mmCIF file of C-alpha atoms in Angstrom:
data_model
loop_
_atom_site.group_PDB
_atom_site.id
_atom_site.type_symbol
_atom_site.label_atom_id
_atom_site.label_comp_id
_atom_site.label_asym_id
_atom_site.label_seq_id
_atom_site.Cartn_x
_atom_site.Cartn_y
_atom_site.Cartn_z
ATOM 1 C CA MET A 1317 156.374 166.021 76.518
ATOM 2 C CA LEU A 1318 155.917 169.576 76.060
ATOM 3 C CA PRO A 1319 158.839 172.035 76.240
ATOM 4 C CA GLU A 1320 157.138 174.092 78.867
ATOM 5 C CA GLN A 1321 156.752 170.898 81.084
ATOM 6 C CA VAL A 1322 160.322 169.759 80.687
ATOM 7 C CA ARG A 1323 161.298 173.385 81.847
ATOM 8 C CA VAL A 1324 159.243 173.034 84.785
ATOM 9 C CA MET A 1325 160.158 169.572 85.496
ATOM 10 C CA SER A 1326 163.867 170.512 85.344
ATOM 11 C CA GLU A 1327 163.590 173.613 87.508
ATOM 12 C CA SER A 1328 161.801 171.965 90.305
ATOM 13 C CA GLY A 1329 163.628 168.386 90.083
ATOM 14 C CA ALA A 1330 160.322 166.719 89.671
ATOM 15 C CA PRO A 1331 161.146 162.868 89.183
ATOM 16 C CA ARG A 1332 157.470 161.964 89.791
ATOM 17 C CA TYR A 1333 154.392 162.077 87.708
ATOM 18 C CA ALA A 1334 150.917 160.678 87.403
ATOM 19 C CA LEU A 1335 148.711 160.278 84.383
ATOM 20 C CA PHE A 1336 145.174 161.429 84.085
ATOM 21 C CA PHE A 1337 142.362 159.983 82.142
ATOM 22 C CA HIS A 1338 139.272 162.020 81.131
ATOM 23 C CA LEU A 1339 136.343 160.170 79.150
ATOM 24 C CA ASP A 1340 133.648 162.701 77.999
ATOM 25 C CA CYS A 1341 130.470 160.451 78.356
ATOM 26 C CA ARG A 1342 126.989 161.876 77.547
ATOM 27 C CA SER A 1343 125.865 161.636 81.091
ATOM 28 C CA GLY A 1344 128.868 163.193 82.387
ATOM 29 C CA PRO A 1345 132.711 162.743 82.444
ATOM 30 C CA VAL A 1346 134.676 159.730 83.731
ATOM 31 C CA ARG A 1347 137.858 161.035 85.623
ATOM 32 C CA ALA A 1348 140.599 158.770 86.749
ATOM 33 C CA TRP A 1349 144.375 159.141 87.627
ATOM 34 C CA THR A 1350 147.123 156.909 88.409
ATOM 35 C CA GLY A 1351 147.609 157.980 91.962
ATOM 36 C CA PHE A 1352 145.853 156.954 95.284
ATOM 37 C CA GLY A 1353 142.776 159.062 96.516
ATOM 38 C CA ASP A 1354 140.931 161.857 94.827
ATOM 39 C CA TYR A 1355 142.539 164.689 93.118
ATOM 40 C CA LEU A 1356 140.960 167.930 92.244
ATOM 41 C CA VAL A 1357 141.679 169.574 88.906
ATOM 42 C CA ALA A 1358 140.733 172.918 88.040
ATOM 43 C CA PRO A 1359 138.782 173.691 84.829
ATOM 44 C CA ASP A 1360 140.764 173.726 81.688
ATOM 45 C CA GLU A 1361 140.480 173.358 78.003
ATOM 46 C CA VAL A 1362 139.680 169.593 78.330
ATOM 47 C CA ASP A 1363 137.864 169.226 81.493
ATOM 48 C CA ARG A 1364 135.627 172.511 81.180
ATOM 49 C CA MET A 1365 134.006 172.024 84.745
ATOM 50 C CA GLY A 1366 137.063 170.748 86.521
ATOM 51 C CA GLY A 1367 136.247 168.027 89.278
ATOM 52 C CA LEU A 1368 137.556 165.235 91.251
ATOM 53 C CA TYR A 1369 139.742 162.500 89.516
ATOM 54 C CA GLN A 1370 139.300 159.054 91.140
ATOM 55 C CA GLY A 1371 142.644 157.381 92.050
ATOM 56 C CA ILE A 1372 142.977 154.001 90.641
ATOM 57 C CA GLY A 1373 146.610 153.476 91.944
ATOM 58 C CA LEU A 1374 148.247 150.682 90.217
ATOM 59 C CA VAL A 1375 145.055 148.690 89.389
ATOM 60 C CA GLY A 1376 144.985 150.135 85.808
ATOM 61 C CA ASP A 1377 146.840 149.620 82.587
ATOM 62 C CA ILE A 1378 147.717 152.620 80.476
ATOM 63 C CA PRO A 1379 149.514 151.684 77.218
ATOM 64 C CA ALA A 1380 152.370 153.584 75.525
ATOM 65 C CA LEU A 1381 150.793 156.510 73.598
ATOM 66 C CA ARG A 1382 152.320 158.068 70.390
ATOM 67 C CA GLN A 1383 151.322 160.866 68.274
ATOM 68 C CA LEU A 1384 150.396 160.420 64.772
ATOM 69 C CA ILE A 1385 153.747 160.617 62.832
ATOM 70 C CA GLY A 1386 154.265 159.361 59.354
ATOM 71 C CA GLY A 1387 150.493 158.545 58.843
ATOM 72 C CA THR A 1388 150.069 155.668 61.141
ATOM 73 C CA ALA A 1389 146.766 155.770 63.018
ATOM 74 C CA GLU A 1390 146.958 154.295 66.455
ATOM 75 C CA ARG A 1391 144.277 152.223 68.477
ATOM 76 C CA VAL A 1392 145.183 151.570 72.096
ATOM 77 C CA ASP A 1393 143.460 149.637 74.814
ATOM 78 C CA PHE A 1394 142.956 150.976 78.338
ATOM 79 C CA THR A 1395 142.163 148.350 81.076
ATOM 80 C CA LEU A 1396 140.939 148.826 84.476
ATOM 81 C CA ASN A 1397 141.028 145.905 86.992
ATOM 82 C CA GLY A 1398 138.248 146.097 89.639
ATOM 83 C CA THR A 1399 135.696 148.740 88.801
ATOM 84 C CA ASP A 1400 132.987 150.844 90.666
ATOM 85 C CA ASP A 1401 129.337 150.398 89.758
ATOM 86 C CA ARG A 1402 129.236 153.388 87.553
ATOM 87 C CA THR A 1403 132.231 152.151 85.471
ATOM 88 C CA LEU A 1404 130.851 148.740 85.195
ATOM 89 C CA ARG A 1405 127.273 150.044 84.202
ATOM 90 C CA LEU A 1406 128.767 152.132 81.345
ATOM 91 C CA ALA A 1407 130.952 149.281 80.003
ATOM 92 C CA ASP A 1408 128.080 146.697 80.267
ATOM 93 C CA ARG A 1409 124.716 148.374 79.771
ATOM 94 C CA ASP A 1410 125.045 151.947 78.867
ATOM 95 C CA VAL A 1411 127.697 151.417 75.965
ATOM 96 C CA ASP A 1412 126.011 154.063 73.738
ATOM 97 C CA GLU A 1413 127.110 156.632 76.327
ATOM 98 C CA VAL A 1414 130.579 155.734 75.665
ATOM 99 C CA ARG A 1415 130.820 154.996 72.011
ATOM 100 C CA ASP A 1416 132.444 157.945 70.130
ATOM 101 C CA ALA A 1417 133.232 159.774 73.383
ATOM 102 C CA SER A 1418 136.088 161.973 73.433
ATOM 103 C CA VAL A 1419 139.138 160.613 75.425
ATOM 104 C CA HIS A 1420 142.051 162.552 76.810
ATOM 105 C CA VAL A 1421 145.221 161.511 78.589
ATOM 106 C CA GLY A 1422 147.138 164.061 80.478
ATOM 107 C CA ILE A 1423 150.248 164.283 82.885
ATOM 108 C CA VAL A 1424 151.136 166.075 86.029
ATOM 109 C CA PHE A 1425 154.607 166.417 87.466
ATOM 110 C CA PHE A 1426 155.172 166.258 91.285
ATOM 111 C CA ASP A 1427 158.134 167.462 93.347
ATOM 112 C CA ALA A 1428 160.164 165.159 95.816
ATOM 113 C CA ASP A 1429 157.198 165.911 98.337
ATOM 114 C CA TRP A 1430 154.538 164.702 95.919
ATOM 115 C CA GLN A 1431 153.320 168.528 95.544
ATOM 116 C CA ALA A 1432 152.076 169.307 91.878
ATOM 117 C CA VAL A 1433 154.456 171.684 90.060
ATOM 118 C CA ASP A 1434 152.116 172.295 87.187
ATOM 119 C CA THR A 1435 148.543 171.840 86.087
ATOM 120 C CA VAL A 1436 147.429 168.906 83.808
ATOM 121 C CA SER A 1437 149.000 168.895 80.438
ATOM 122 C CA TRP A 1438 146.784 167.031 78.091
ATOM 123 C CA LEU A 1439 149.026 165.187 75.643
ATOM 124 C CA TRP A 1440 146.866 162.742 73.904
ATOM 125 C CA GLN A 1441 143.332 162.602 72.451
ATOM 126 C CA GLY A 1442 141.324 159.761 71.011
ATOM 127 C CA HIS A 1443 137.689 158.480 70.443
ATOM 128 C CA ALA A 1444 136.181 155.677 72.518
ATOM 129 C CA ASP A 1445 134.973 152.426 70.894
ATOM 130 C CA VAL A 1446 132.836 149.857 72.701
ATOM 131 C CA PRO A 1447 134.154 148.802 75.859
ATOM 132 C CA SER A 1448 134.372 145.088 77.032
ATOM 133 C CA VAL A 1449 133.893 143.439 80.323
ATOM 134 C CA ASN A 1450 135.748 140.312 81.509
ATOM 135 C CA ARG A 1451 134.824 138.643 84.799
ATOM 136 C CA SER A 1452 137.093 136.035 86.317
ATOM 137 C CA SER A 1453 137.018 134.233 89.605
ATOM 138 C CA ASP A 1454 140.062 133.358 91.565
ATOM 139 C CA GLY A 1455 139.310 131.498 94.743
ATOM 140 C CA GLY A 1456 135.544 132.496 94.821
ATOM 141 C CA GLU A 1457 136.344 136.278 94.486
ATOM 142 C CA VAL A 1458 135.060 137.669 91.221
ATOM 143 C CA VAL A 1459 137.367 140.331 89.413
ATOM 144 C CA ARG A 1460 135.684 142.667 86.892
ATOM 145 C CA ARG A 1461 138.195 143.828 84.119
ATOM 146 C CA VAL A 1462 137.053 146.637 81.878
ATOM 147 C CA THR A 1463 138.883 147.439 78.643
ATOM 148 C CA LEU A 1464 138.046 150.327 76.490
ATOM 149 C CA SER A 1465 139.535 150.633 72.974
ATOM 150 C CA VAL A 1466 140.435 154.080 71.816
ATOM 151 C CA GLY A 1467 141.378 155.229 68.482
ATOM 152 C CA THR A 1468 142.924 158.512 67.226
ATOM 153 C CA ALA A 1469 141.093 160.814 65.028
ATOM 154 C CA PHE A 1470 142.520 158.941 61.837
ATOM 155 C CA THR A 1471 141.431 155.495 63.186
ATOM 156 C CA ASP A 1472 138.083 154.353 61.678
ATOM 157 C CA ARG A 1473 137.192 150.628 61.637
ATOM 158 C CA THR A 1474 133.946 151.287 59.444
ATOM 159 C CA ARG A 1475 135.872 152.706 56.682
ATOM 160 C CA PRO A 1476 135.273 150.639 53.577
ATOM 161 C CA ALA A 1477 137.983 148.972 51.579
ATOM 162 C CA LEU A 1478 139.725 150.915 48.743
ATOM 163 C CA SER A 1479 137.816 150.689 45.495
ATOM 164 C CA TYR A 1480 138.533 152.261 41.945
ATOM 165 C CA TYR A 1481 136.532 154.144 39.476
ATOM 166 C CA THR A 1482 136.057 151.304 37.021
ATOM 167 C CA ASP A 1483 132.892 150.427 35.025
ATOM 168 C CA ALA A 1484 132.721 147.136 36.791
ATOM 169 C CA ASP A 1485 133.049 148.614 40.221
ATOM 170 C CA GLN A 1486 130.339 151.157 39.471
ATOM 171 C CA ARG A 1487 127.916 148.674 37.959
ATOM 172 C CA ARG A 1488 128.213 146.589 41.260
ATOM 173 C CA ARG A 1489 126.922 149.492 43.023
ATOM 174 C CA SER A 1490 124.407 150.491 40.532
ATOM 175 C CA PRO A 1491 123.877 148.328 37.485
ATOM 176 C CA ASP A 1492 122.372 150.758 35.165
ATOM 177 C CA ASP A 1493 124.930 153.490 35.921
ATOM 178 C CA ALA A 1494 127.305 153.967 32.856
ATOM 179 C CA PHE A 1495 129.320 156.958 34.559
ATOM 180 C CA CYS A 1496 132.468 154.977 34.558
ATOM 181 C CA ALA A 1497 132.111 153.318 31.204
ATOM 182 C CA ARG A 1498 135.014 155.034 29.388
ATOM 183 C CA VAL A 1499 137.365 154.960 32.401
ATOM 184 C CA ALA A 1500 139.410 152.168 30.822
ATOM 185 C CA ALA A 1501 140.096 154.374 27.790
ATOM 186 C CA TYR A 1502 142.044 156.806 29.806
ATOM 187 C CA THR A 1503 145.645 156.721 30.687
ATOM 188 C CA VAL A 1504 147.888 158.990 32.772
ATOM 189 C CA GLU A 1505 148.946 160.476 29.431
ATOM 190 C CA SER A 1506 145.500 161.126 28.264
ATOM 191 C CA THR A 1507 144.076 164.779 27.828
ATOM 192 C CA ILE A 1508 140.591 164.813 28.971
ATOM 193 C CA VAL A 1509 138.492 167.541 27.326
ATOM 194 C CA TRP A 1510 135.558 168.544 29.225
ATOM 195 C CA PRO A 1511 132.697 168.635 28.265
ATOM 196 C CA GLY A 1512 133.134 165.438 26.055
ATOM 197 C CA ASN A 1513 131.258 165.076 22.694
#
């Protein structure tokens, strides 16, 4: 929580809060919040156009979010039980609109009368991976559950495994490349003179 939000919350005695979710798809943003009904958000640094955030009530699952501290990249899953047609289409058929889209999670504090005491404070940012759809039937009624995996800027599943600058590694990549042929002759104590003879 940011110091300014702590001050505002303390001064107003705001014990209540709601989380806001902004997914910046290519065809337009997906906006949701953990309250009920629609909530109008004015333009800001994340949602430059502003707009209505659809209330998802308690049918969603927003995991605990941490900032990157100590070099550990974070990947979290956001889940929505029961989805509208647009969300299902994005998760099922139009996944290219979602992949690598920017995801922001913010918070708004409310006073005892559920009146907002400040604007949305965007606290976490990540990048969307491919969503998945799970359909289940319970007594004849089909429930659609959409899960979106989101990683921080330092999370990248496509990053190759570590490799070393050895002659064997280089020749696996390019059999006739002798660039690393002398690597084995060097140690930490070696003085390398460039250009060599």
